[in-house]
Amino acid sequence: MFEEAAKGVKYPEEHTLQSREWLSAVGAFLAFAVGTYAAYWMYIKEKAKGEADYITNATKIASGFSGVILVVMGGVILGLEGKAAFSLRMVVPWAFVLGGIALARHCVKERAVGLDYVYDRSIVVGVDALADTAASVDQGLVDFVIARLTSLIVAALGTLLRVVQNGVVHVYAAMMVLGLGVVGWFFIQPHADLSVAESPNGDYVVTAAPGMAYNYRWYPDSKGPPQATAPATASRRPTTSSSTSMRA
């Protein structure tokens, strides 16, 4: 399965691997030698006279590395793209470069070392702001509107209903009569409704809602006399009049 992919993989030769080991070893010994000589020169030869200035300058240099990392990342991407580095799709690498320069300048000015400072000023500050917003929403919306306001409405309705629920039989009878009147009015009041559908032959089928003793009249002109009494389902061809209606 991976035979074709394995053909494209080229492993370094043995002498190349050994040379890389020597390079790593030489680099490690050079770092040790430079550090040892710097410590000897600073603390033995100079008796730590310039330690304060050294620490100050080293802190400034270390502070700038927070932005240098972004500059290097953006620069590598732009370098690999070549001429396309100035195209619109390279906005993010350029943002890395410019933002890294601004970040390095700010960190050197504030003498803030490491990515912890950047993390505290970006992620931590953003999360704190989000937490404060969530707390405000919880206090203003959840606690006040959903909890307190709804309980206030329930308490107000309870106060109004207690006026009716007073134990007097005459009041109960009056409420029953009022309820029967509302239910009766709902059934007596017509609820006429209709839907219009076009047939393949060009007719328009008007279907009205059925109901107890419902009878409909067709009005070609809404302001004129009725044309005929129509059943719940009637078929009419379109007329030249733009105002037609059907009344129960």
PDB file of C-alpha atoms in Angstrom:
ATOM      1  CA  MET A   1       0.000   0.000   0.000  1.00  0.00           C
ATOM      2  CA  PHE A   2       2.849   2.371   0.857  1.00  0.00           C
ATOM      3  CA  GLU A   3       5.296   1.115  -1.769  1.00  0.00           C
ATOM      4  CA  GLU A   4       4.850   4.124  -4.051  1.00  0.00           C
ATOM      5  CA  ALA A   5       5.148   6.522  -1.138  1.00  0.00           C
ATOM      6  CA  ALA A   6       8.254   4.750   0.173  1.00  0.00           C
ATOM      7  CA  LYS A   7       9.978   5.263  -3.177  1.00  0.00           C
ATOM      8  CA  GLY A   8       9.802   9.014  -2.690  1.00  0.00           C
ATOM      9  CA  VAL A   9      11.431   8.894   0.747  1.00  0.00           C
ATOM     10  CA  LYS A  10      15.197   9.380   0.671  1.00  0.00           C
ATOM     11  CA  TYR A  11      17.183   8.644   3.811  1.00  0.00           C
ATOM     12  CA  PRO A  12      20.497  10.477   4.411  1.00  0.00           C
ATOM     13  CA  GLU A  13      23.662   8.512   3.941  1.00  0.00           C
ATOM     14  CA  GLU A  14      25.631   7.306   6.953  1.00  0.00           C
ATOM     15  CA  HIS A  15      28.440   9.853   6.674  1.00  0.00           C
ATOM     16  CA  THR A  16      25.831  12.639   6.454  1.00  0.00           C
ATOM     17  CA  LEU A  17      24.237  11.490   9.710  1.00  0.00           C
ATOM     18  CA  GLN A  18      27.649  11.357  11.401  1.00  0.00           C
ATOM     19  CA  SER A  19      28.503  14.868  10.234  1.00  0.00           C
ATOM     20  CA  ARG A  20      25.256  16.138  11.727  1.00  0.00           C
ATOM     21  CA  GLU A  21      26.172  14.539  15.030  1.00  0.00           C
ATOM     22  CA  TRP A  22      29.511  16.325  14.965  1.00  0.00           C
ATOM     23  CA  LEU A  23      27.803  19.618  14.227  1.00  0.00           C
ATOM     24  CA  SER A  24      25.501  19.155  17.210  1.00  0.00           C
ATOM     25  CA  ALA A  25      28.421  18.240  19.460  1.00  0.00           C
ATOM     26  CA  VAL A  26      30.495  21.228  18.309  1.00  0.00           C
ATOM     27  CA  GLY A  27      27.574  23.555  18.900  1.00  0.00           C
ATOM     28  CA  ALA A  28      27.070  22.207  22.412  1.00  0.00           C
ATOM     29  CA  PHE A  29      30.770  22.618  23.281  1.00  0.00           C
ATOM     30  CA  LEU A  30      30.827  26.150  21.857  1.00  0.00           C
ATOM     31  CA  ALA A  31      27.784  27.084  23.966  1.00  0.00           C
ATOM     32  CA  PHE A  32      29.527  25.661  27.032  1.00  0.00           C
ATOM     33  CA  ALA A  33      32.761  27.504  26.272  1.00  0.00           C
ATOM     34  CA  VAL A  34      31.056  30.848  25.622  1.00  0.00           C
ATOM     35  CA  GLY A  35      28.948  30.554  28.786  1.00  0.00           C
ATOM     36  CA  THR A  36      31.952  29.591  30.896  1.00  0.00           C
ATOM     37  CA  TYR A  37      34.060  32.465  29.588  1.00  0.00           C
ATOM     38  CA  ALA A  38      31.201  34.948  30.081  1.00  0.00           C
ATOM     39  CA  ALA A  39      30.761  33.795  33.689  1.00  0.00           C
ATOM     40  CA  TYR A  40      34.540  33.996  34.305  1.00  0.00           C
ATOM     41  CA  TRP A  41      34.766  37.461  32.786  1.00  0.00           C
ATOM     42  CA  MET A  42      31.687  38.754  34.623  1.00  0.00           C
ATOM     43  CA  TYR A  43      32.107  37.358  38.117  1.00  0.00           C
ATOM     44  CA  ILE A  44      35.848  36.700  38.519  1.00  0.00           C
ATOM     45  CA  LYS A  45      37.683  39.178  36.347  1.00  0.00           C
ATOM     46  CA  GLU A  46      35.264  42.111  36.586  1.00  0.00           C
ATOM     47  CA  LYS A  47      34.025  41.257  40.090  1.00  0.00           C
ATOM     48  CA  ALA A  48      30.399  41.567  38.907  1.00  0.00           C
ATOM     49  CA  LYS A  49      30.768  45.294  38.268  1.00  0.00           C
ATOM     50  CA  GLY A  50      28.588  45.343  35.171  1.00  0.00           C
ATOM     51  CA  GLU A  51      26.093  42.741  36.325  1.00  0.00           C
ATOM     52  CA  ALA A  52      23.233  45.220  36.607  1.00  0.00           C
ATOM     53  CA  ASP A  53      23.730  46.547  33.068  1.00  0.00           C
ATOM     54  CA  TYR A  54      24.171  43.016  31.765  1.00  0.00           C
ATOM     55  CA  ILE A  55      20.924  41.870  33.375  1.00  0.00           C
ATOM     56  CA  THR A  56      19.116  44.926  31.997  1.00  0.00           C
ATOM     57  CA  ASN A  57      20.344  44.398  28.447  1.00  0.00           C
ATOM     58  CA  ALA A  58      19.773  40.644  28.608  1.00  0.00           C
ATOM     59  CA  THR A  59      16.227  41.230  29.823  1.00  0.00           C
ATOM     60  CA  LYS A  60      15.552  43.574  26.903  1.00  0.00           C
ATOM     61  CA  ILE A  61      16.907  41.066  24.405  1.00  0.00           C
ATOM     62  CA  ALA A  62      14.944  38.199  25.941  1.00  0.00           C
ATOM     63  CA  SER A  63      11.795  40.330  25.962  1.00  0.00           C
ATOM     64  CA  GLY A  64      12.026  40.910  22.249  1.00  0.00           C
ATOM     65  CA  PHE A  65      12.065  37.208  21.435  1.00  0.00           C
ATOM     66  CA  SER A  66       8.288  37.015  22.042  1.00  0.00           C
ATOM     67  CA  GLY A  67       7.757  39.088  18.913  1.00  0.00           C
ATOM     68  CA  VAL A  68      10.821  37.796  17.033  1.00  0.00           C
ATOM     69  CA  ILE A  69       9.235  34.337  16.954  1.00  0.00           C
ATOM     70  CA  LEU A  70       6.209  35.721  15.072  1.00  0.00           C
ATOM     71  CA  VAL A  71       8.462  37.722  12.739  1.00  0.00           C
ATOM     72  CA  VAL A  72      10.483  34.608  11.908  1.00  0.00           C
ATOM     73  CA  MET A  73       7.357  32.526  11.295  1.00  0.00           C
ATOM     74  CA  GLY A  74       5.848  35.114   8.968  1.00  0.00           C
ATOM     75  CA  GLY A  75       9.168  35.725   7.223  1.00  0.00           C
ATOM     76  CA  VAL A  76       9.696  32.017   6.525  1.00  0.00           C
ATOM     77  CA  ILE A  77       6.213  31.697   5.005  1.00  0.00           C
ATOM     78  CA  LEU A  78       6.717  34.810   2.865  1.00  0.00           C
ATOM     79  CA  GLY A  79      10.152  33.607   1.760  1.00  0.00           C
ATOM     80  CA  LEU A  80       8.784  30.256   0.648  1.00  0.00           C
ATOM     81  CA  GLU A  81       6.054  31.935  -1.408  1.00  0.00           C
ATOM     82  CA  GLY A  82       8.496  34.089  -3.388  1.00  0.00           C
ATOM     83  CA  LYS A  83       6.733  36.562  -5.694  1.00  0.00           C
ATOM     84  CA  ALA A  84       3.349  35.560  -4.318  1.00  0.00           C
ATOM     85  CA  ALA A  85       4.355  37.014  -0.945  1.00  0.00           C
ATOM     86  CA  PHE A  86       2.799  40.350  -1.966  1.00  0.00           C
ATOM     87  CA  SER A  87      -0.560  38.860  -2.951  1.00  0.00           C
ATOM     88  CA  LEU A  88      -3.755  39.345  -0.989  1.00  0.00           C
ATOM     89  CA  ARG A  89      -3.775  35.786   0.355  1.00  0.00           C
ATOM     90  CA  MET A  90      -0.546  36.496   2.256  1.00  0.00           C
ATOM     91  CA  VAL A  91      -2.313  38.817   4.694  1.00  0.00           C
ATOM     92  CA  VAL A  92      -1.836  36.469   7.654  1.00  0.00           C
ATOM     93  CA  PRO A  93       1.985  36.086   7.271  1.00  0.00           C
ATOM     94  CA  TRP A  94       2.328  39.857   6.912  1.00  0.00           C
ATOM     95  CA  ALA A  95       0.189  40.243  10.021  1.00  0.00           C
ATOM     96  CA  PHE A  96       2.610  37.898  11.813  1.00  0.00           C
ATOM     97  CA  VAL A  97       5.585  40.039  10.746  1.00  0.00           C
ATOM     98  CA  LEU A  98       4.054  43.429  11.586  1.00  0.00           C
ATOM     99  CA  GLY A  99       2.415  42.165  14.768  1.00  0.00           C
ATOM    100  CA  GLY A 100       5.664  40.511  15.846  1.00  0.00           C
ATOM    101  CA  ILE A 101       7.565  43.770  15.383  1.00  0.00           C
ATOM    102  CA  ALA A 102       4.990  45.676  17.423  1.00  0.00           C
ATOM    103  CA  LEU A 103       4.954  42.954  20.078  1.00  0.00           C
ATOM    104  CA  ALA A 104       8.750  42.883  20.331  1.00  0.00           C
ATOM    105  CA  ARG A 105       8.868  46.670  20.700  1.00  0.00           C
ATOM    106  CA  HIS A 106       6.178  46.611  23.372  1.00  0.00           C
ATOM    107  CA  CYS A 107       7.792  43.750  25.302  1.00  0.00           C
ATOM    108  CA  VAL A 108      11.209  45.459  25.242  1.00  0.00           C
ATOM    109  CA  LYS A 109       9.609  48.666  26.470  1.00  0.00           C
ATOM    110  CA  GLU A 110       7.764  46.869  29.277  1.00  0.00           C
ATOM    111  CA  ARG A 111      10.673  44.444  29.898  1.00  0.00           C
ATOM    112  CA  ALA A 112       8.241  41.555  29.825  1.00  0.00           C
ATOM    113  CA  VAL A 113       9.989  38.244  29.212  1.00  0.00           C
ATOM    114  CA  GLY A 114       8.514  35.144  27.620  1.00  0.00           C
ATOM    115  CA  LEU A 115       5.199  34.101  26.190  1.00  0.00           C
ATOM    116  CA  ASP A 116       3.597  34.142  29.639  1.00  0.00           C
ATOM    117  CA  TYR A 117       3.291  37.920  29.406  1.00  0.00           C
ATOM    118  CA  VAL A 118       1.649  37.646  25.994  1.00  0.00           C
ATOM    119  CA  TYR A 119      -0.667  34.904  27.265  1.00  0.00           C
ATOM    120  CA  ASP A 120      -1.667  36.971  30.314  1.00  0.00           C
ATOM    121  CA  ARG A 121      -2.350  40.073  28.207  1.00  0.00           C
ATOM    122  CA  SER A 122      -4.354  38.241  25.530  1.00  0.00           C
ATOM    123  CA  ILE A 123      -5.978  34.951  26.539  1.00  0.00           C
ATOM    124  CA  VAL A 124      -6.324  35.636  30.260  1.00  0.00           C
ATOM    125  CA  VAL A 125      -7.651  39.174  29.739  1.00  0.00           C
ATOM    126  CA  GLY A 126     -10.123  37.934  27.110  1.00  0.00           C
ATOM    127  CA  VAL A 127     -11.380  35.128  29.321  1.00  0.00           C
ATOM    128  CA  ASP A 128     -11.765  37.537  32.251  1.00  0.00           C
ATOM    129  CA  ALA A 129     -13.810  39.905  30.083  1.00  0.00           C
ATOM    130  CA  LEU A 130     -15.972  37.004  28.905  1.00  0.00           C
ATOM    131  CA  ALA A 131     -16.497  35.890  32.495  1.00  0.00           C
ATOM    132  CA  ASP A 132     -17.522  39.411  33.543  1.00  0.00           C
ATOM    133  CA  THR A 133     -19.987  39.570  30.643  1.00  0.00           C
ATOM    134  CA  ALA A 134     -21.458  36.180  31.568  1.00  0.00           C
ATOM    135  CA  ALA A 135     -21.832  37.310  35.190  1.00  0.00           C
ATOM    136  CA  SER A 136     -23.646  40.471  34.073  1.00  0.00           C
ATOM    137  CA  VAL A 137     -25.979  38.448  31.847  1.00  0.00           C
ATOM    138  CA  ASP A 138     -26.638  36.045  34.704  1.00  0.00           C
ATOM    139  CA  GLN A 139     -27.513  38.850  37.095  1.00  0.00           C
ATOM    140  CA  GLY A 140     -29.503  40.973  34.650  1.00  0.00           C
ATOM    141  CA  LEU A 141     -31.259  38.383  32.506  1.00  0.00           C
ATOM    142  CA  VAL A 142     -31.420  35.118  34.435  1.00  0.00           C
ATOM    143  CA  ASP A 143     -31.783  36.393  37.997  1.00  0.00           C
ATOM    144  CA  PHE A 144     -33.927  39.455  37.275  1.00  0.00           C
ATOM    145  CA  VAL A 145     -35.988  38.749  34.143  1.00  0.00           C
ATOM    146  CA  ILE A 146     -36.369  34.967  34.247  1.00  0.00           C
ATOM    147  CA  ALA A 147     -36.467  34.463  38.017  1.00  0.00           C
ATOM    148  CA  ARG A 148     -37.660  37.638  39.737  1.00  0.00           C
ATOM    149  CA  LEU A 149     -39.882  39.102  37.017  1.00  0.00           C
ATOM    150  CA  THR A 150     -41.722  35.840  36.354  1.00  0.00           C
ATOM    151  CA  SER A 151     -42.251  35.284  40.076  1.00  0.00           C
ATOM    152  CA  LEU A 152     -43.586  38.849  40.359  1.00  0.00           C
ATOM    153  CA  ILE A 153     -46.059  38.187  37.528  1.00  0.00           C
ATOM    154  CA  VAL A 154     -47.233  34.966  39.193  1.00  0.00           C
ATOM    155  CA  ALA A 155     -47.624  36.774  42.516  1.00  0.00           C
ATOM    156  CA  ALA A 156     -49.643  39.581  40.854  1.00  0.00           C
ATOM    157  CA  LEU A 157     -51.932  37.101  39.100  1.00  0.00           C
ATOM    158  CA  GLY A 158     -52.372  35.234  42.365  1.00  0.00           C
ATOM    159  CA  THR A 159     -53.410  38.466  44.056  1.00  0.00           C
ATOM    160  CA  LEU A 160     -56.019  39.135  41.348  1.00  0.00           C
ATOM    161  CA  LEU A 161     -57.367  35.584  41.458  1.00  0.00           C
ATOM    162  CA  ARG A 162     -57.719  35.715  45.222  1.00  0.00           C
ATOM    163  CA  VAL A 163     -60.362  38.411  44.705  1.00  0.00           C
ATOM    164  CA  VAL A 164     -62.458  35.866  42.785  1.00  0.00           C
ATOM    165  CA  GLN A 165     -61.618  32.869  44.947  1.00  0.00           C
ATOM    166  CA  ASN A 166     -63.209  34.351  48.067  1.00  0.00           C
ATOM    167  CA  GLY A 167     -65.557  31.525  49.041  1.00  0.00           C
ATOM    168  CA  VAL A 168     -68.761  33.360  48.004  1.00  0.00           C
ATOM    169  CA  VAL A 169     -71.071  31.050  45.984  1.00  0.00           C
ATOM    170  CA  HIS A 170     -72.590  33.921  43.996  1.00  0.00           C
ATOM    171  CA  VAL A 171     -69.155  34.921  42.677  1.00  0.00           C
ATOM    172  CA  TYR A 172     -68.453  31.326  41.593  1.00  0.00           C
ATOM    173  CA  ALA A 173     -71.812  31.178  39.794  1.00  0.00           C
ATOM    174  CA  ALA A 174     -71.127  34.472  38.035  1.00  0.00           C
ATOM    175  CA  MET A 175     -67.734  33.189  36.818  1.00  0.00           C
ATOM    176  CA  MET A 176     -69.392  29.996  35.493  1.00  0.00           C
ATOM    177  CA  VAL A 177     -71.977  32.047  33.583  1.00  0.00           C
ATOM    178  CA  LEU A 178     -69.233  34.238  32.162  1.00  0.00           C
ATOM    179  CA  GLY A 179     -67.255  31.177  31.050  1.00  0.00           C
ATOM    180  CA  LEU A 180     -70.279  29.597  29.395  1.00  0.00           C
ATOM    181  CA  GLY A 181     -70.929  32.866  27.593  1.00  0.00           C
ATOM    182  CA  VAL A 182     -67.377  32.973  26.194  1.00  0.00           C
ATOM    183  CA  VAL A 183     -67.568  29.334  25.030  1.00  0.00           C
ATOM    184  CA  GLY A 184     -70.987  29.907  23.460  1.00  0.00           C
ATOM    185  CA  TRP A 185     -69.786  33.026  21.686  1.00  0.00           C
ATOM    186  CA  PHE A 186     -66.891  31.040  20.206  1.00  0.00           C
ATOM    187  CA  PHE A 187     -69.251  28.472  18.669  1.00  0.00           C
ATOM    188  CA  ILE A 188     -71.843  31.034  17.506  1.00  0.00           C
ATOM    189  CA  GLN A 189     -69.339  33.350  15.873  1.00  0.00           C
ATOM    190  CA  PRO A 190     -68.609  32.163  12.272  1.00  0.00           C
ATOM    191  CA  HIS A 191     -65.065  31.076  11.534  1.00  0.00           C
ATOM    192  CA  ALA A 192     -65.240  31.251   7.766  1.00  0.00           C
ATOM    193  CA  ASP A 193     -62.018  30.482   5.951  1.00  0.00           C
ATOM    194  CA  LEU A 194     -61.245  29.495   2.378  1.00  0.00           C
ATOM    195  CA  SER A 195     -58.390  28.311   0.180  1.00  0.00           C
ATOM    196  CA  VAL A 196     -57.979  28.863  -3.562  1.00  0.00           C
ATOM    197  CA  ALA A 197     -56.403  26.228  -5.850  1.00  0.00           C
ATOM    198  CA  GLU A 198     -55.904  26.411  -9.605  1.00  0.00           C
ATOM    199  CA  SER A 199     -57.005  23.407 -11.671  1.00  0.00           C
ATOM    200  CA  PRO A 200     -55.162  22.196 -14.813  1.00  0.00           C
ATOM    201  CA  ASN A 201     -58.098  23.276 -17.029  1.00  0.00           C
ATOM    202  CA  GLY A 202     -57.841  26.884 -15.888  1.00  0.00           C
ATOM    203  CA  ASP A 203     -60.560  26.814 -13.219  1.00  0.00           C
ATOM    204  CA  TYR A 204     -60.044  28.108  -9.710  1.00  0.00           C
ATOM    205  CA  VAL A 205     -61.413  25.875  -6.967  1.00  0.00           C
ATOM    206  CA  VAL A 206     -62.436  27.782  -3.845  1.00  0.00           C
ATOM    207  CA  THR A 207     -62.737  25.518  -0.804  1.00  0.00           C
ATOM    208  CA  ALA A 208     -64.386  27.049   2.266  1.00  0.00           C
ATOM    209  CA  ALA A 209     -64.133  25.767   5.787  1.00  0.00           C
ATOM    210  CA  PRO A 210     -67.123  23.602   6.782  1.00  0.00           C
ATOM    211  CA  GLY A 211     -69.194  24.511   9.805  1.00  0.00           C
ATOM    212  CA  MET A 212     -72.568  24.139  11.422  1.00  0.00           C
ATOM    213  CA  ALA A 213     -75.214  25.608   9.076  1.00  0.00           C
ATOM    214  CA  TYR A 214     -72.558  27.505   7.096  1.00  0.00           C
ATOM    215  CA  ASN A 215     -73.821  28.925   3.776  1.00  0.00           C
ATOM    216  CA  TYR A 216     -71.666  30.953   1.428  1.00  0.00           C
ATOM    217  CA  ARG A 217     -72.436  33.555  -1.230  1.00  0.00           C
ATOM    218  CA  TRP A 218     -70.283  34.389  -4.189  1.00  0.00           C
ATOM    219  CA  TYR A 219     -69.686  38.112  -4.760  1.00  0.00           C
ATOM    220  CA  PRO A 220     -68.017  38.838  -8.111  1.00  0.00           C
ATOM    221  CA  ASP A 221     -67.835  42.409  -6.926  1.00  0.00           C
ATOM    222  CA  SER A 222     -67.281  42.877  -3.197  1.00  0.00           C
ATOM    223  CA  LYS A 223     -69.458  45.993  -3.245  1.00  0.00           C
ATOM    224  CA  GLY A 224     -72.209  44.537  -5.477  1.00  0.00           C
ATOM    225  CA  PRO A 225     -75.029  42.031  -4.905  1.00  0.00           C
ATOM    226  CA  PRO A 226     -74.284  38.304  -4.521  1.00  0.00           C
ATOM    227  CA  GLN A 227     -74.342  36.140  -7.627  1.00  0.00           C
ATOM    228  CA  ALA A 228     -75.399  32.832  -6.094  1.00  0.00           C
ATOM    229  CA  THR A 229     -75.352  30.769  -2.966  1.00  0.00           C
ATOM    230  CA  ALA A 230     -72.349  28.444  -3.079  1.00  0.00           C
ATOM    231  CA  PRO A 231     -71.644  25.209  -1.180  1.00  0.00           C
ATOM    232  CA  ALA A 232     -68.506  24.753   0.852  1.00  0.00           C
ATOM    233  CA  THR A 233     -66.602  23.818  -2.332  1.00  0.00           C
ATOM    234  CA  ALA A 234     -67.216  25.839  -5.465  1.00  0.00           C
ATOM    235  CA  SER A 235     -65.461  26.059  -8.818  1.00  0.00           C
ATOM    236  CA  ARG A 236     -65.285  29.376 -10.652  1.00  0.00           C
ATOM    237  CA  ARG A 237     -63.441  30.587 -13.688  1.00  0.00           C
ATOM    238  CA  PRO A 238     -61.458  33.778 -13.237  1.00  0.00           C
ATOM    239  CA  THR A 239     -63.475  36.902 -13.954  1.00  0.00           C
ATOM    240  CA  THR A 240     -62.345  40.240 -15.277  1.00  0.00           C
ATOM    241  CA  SER A 241     -63.199  41.893 -11.974  1.00  0.00           C
ATOM    242  CA  SER A 242     -60.243  42.315  -9.647  1.00  0.00           C
ATOM    243  CA  SER A 243     -62.439  42.381  -6.543  1.00  0.00           C
ATOM    244  CA  THR A 244     -64.171  39.123  -5.673  1.00  0.00           C
ATOM    245  CA  SER A 245     -65.189  37.810  -2.278  1.00  0.00           C
ATOM    246  CA  MET A 246     -67.028  35.000  -0.596  1.00  0.00           C
ATOM    247  CA  ARG A 247     -69.151  35.680   2.493  1.00  0.00           C
ATOM    248  CA  ALA A 248     -70.589  33.274   5.029  1.00  0.00           C
TER     249      ALA A 248
END
